[in-house]
Amino acid sequence: MRLTLTFLVFSAAMVSSMSITPTKKVAVIGATGRLGRIAVQQLVNKGIACNILVRNSASPDTDIPSSLTGSSTREEVTTYLSSLDGVSAVQGDVGNVEALKELLKDCNACLALYGSTRRSKLSDIWDKTIEDDPTHAKQINYQGVANLLAAAESSDACEHIVRITGKGEQPNSFFSVFINLLGSMAKAWNYEGERLIRGQTNVRYTIVRPGLMGEDGPEGDVLTLVDNGGDLKVAKIRYADIASLCIESLSYPNAGRSTLTAMTVEPGQGSSSWGPLLEKVQPDSREFPSDMLEQHKAAVKGAIIKIGAVSVLGLAVIVQVIVGMIS
């Protein structure tokens, strides 16, 4: 009898820990981006109110679009989203802690669906102060995360942060070097932002590392998910699917303190929804690398040296051709 009672208590505890928790209000950063705007619309469709962070408030003179398209301007997106039921716009950016505090008011969760969009410049090579540029990836993907965590710590409501990043543990891969080289070390600083999130204990977190996101992509039984920051083959995945993953993860307590990689697989080999996959998610348990920033910088430096060597070689060949023509 005692054994049976113990089993029932244990089972009840497990059900409680896995039960879906209600989401009252959600803050969204990056709401005007391709992923963010879909997430906001999904939240509205679920009847969940949200605060969105925007750099510029919608102008009262701007006509409200009937819908959004790929060519919609940022102002049109802001105007449209702000007009939706339950959506409130807060002016500011991730560099402003006070704006973030205002954003998180009465919100028990935050979707951080933003990232640096700055393109590298040739002058970045010798400019030692470039990382202080407020548009640099360090300020957006790292310091912005630090500011969000500070705002969440002072909040009496925010309990869960979902952060979109990317695969940042392969610094020598073509994609990592390419993005870091052209995007102001965006991959590297995204990973450092992850480290800040995993290193704090004030709020639950779910870090999502998606595949190649786009408006279109595989549909049906194609969704796959791995926890503990595991690796999956890079594949296309729809913005809509990643948006729904971010929102649904808020309802699964076991997805708190987890780093998830989300991709697609061949039709019939995956899931048609995230629920069955999220039920199996476990919190992070491995020790994530702490030297990725140095490795990312070394990989980019090596790429620059190779590009320089190839350029010099190409110039030498051109000079030889010219000399041959005139001699």
Coordinates of C-alpha atoms in Angstrom, one line a residue, residues 19 59 70 88 92-93 112 130 166 171 177 180 185 189 194 197 203 211 225 253-254 260:
S19 CA 1.9 20.2 -17.4
S59 CA 2.9 57.5 -37.1
G70 CA 7.7 40.7 -48.1
S88 CA 1.1 47.5 -27.3
G92 CA 13.4 51.8 -27.7
D93 CA 16.0 49.2 -28.5
A112 CA 14.1 37.7 -28.1
I130 CA 34.6 49.3 -33.8
G166 CA 22.3 29.8 -34.3
P171 CA 33.8 28.4 -35.7
V177 CA 33.4 32.2 -41.1
N180 CA 31.4 36.4 -39.0
M185 CA 31.3 38.6 -35.9
W189 CA 28.7 37.3 -30.3
E194 CA 24.0 32.4 -25.1
I197 CA 21.8 33.4 -20.6
V203 CA 14.7 33.4 -15.3
G211 CA 18.1 25.9 -39.5
L225 CA 14.4 18.8 -32.4
P253 CA 8.4 23.8 -18.0
N254 CA 10.8 21.0 -18.9
L260 CA 17.4 23.4 -28.7

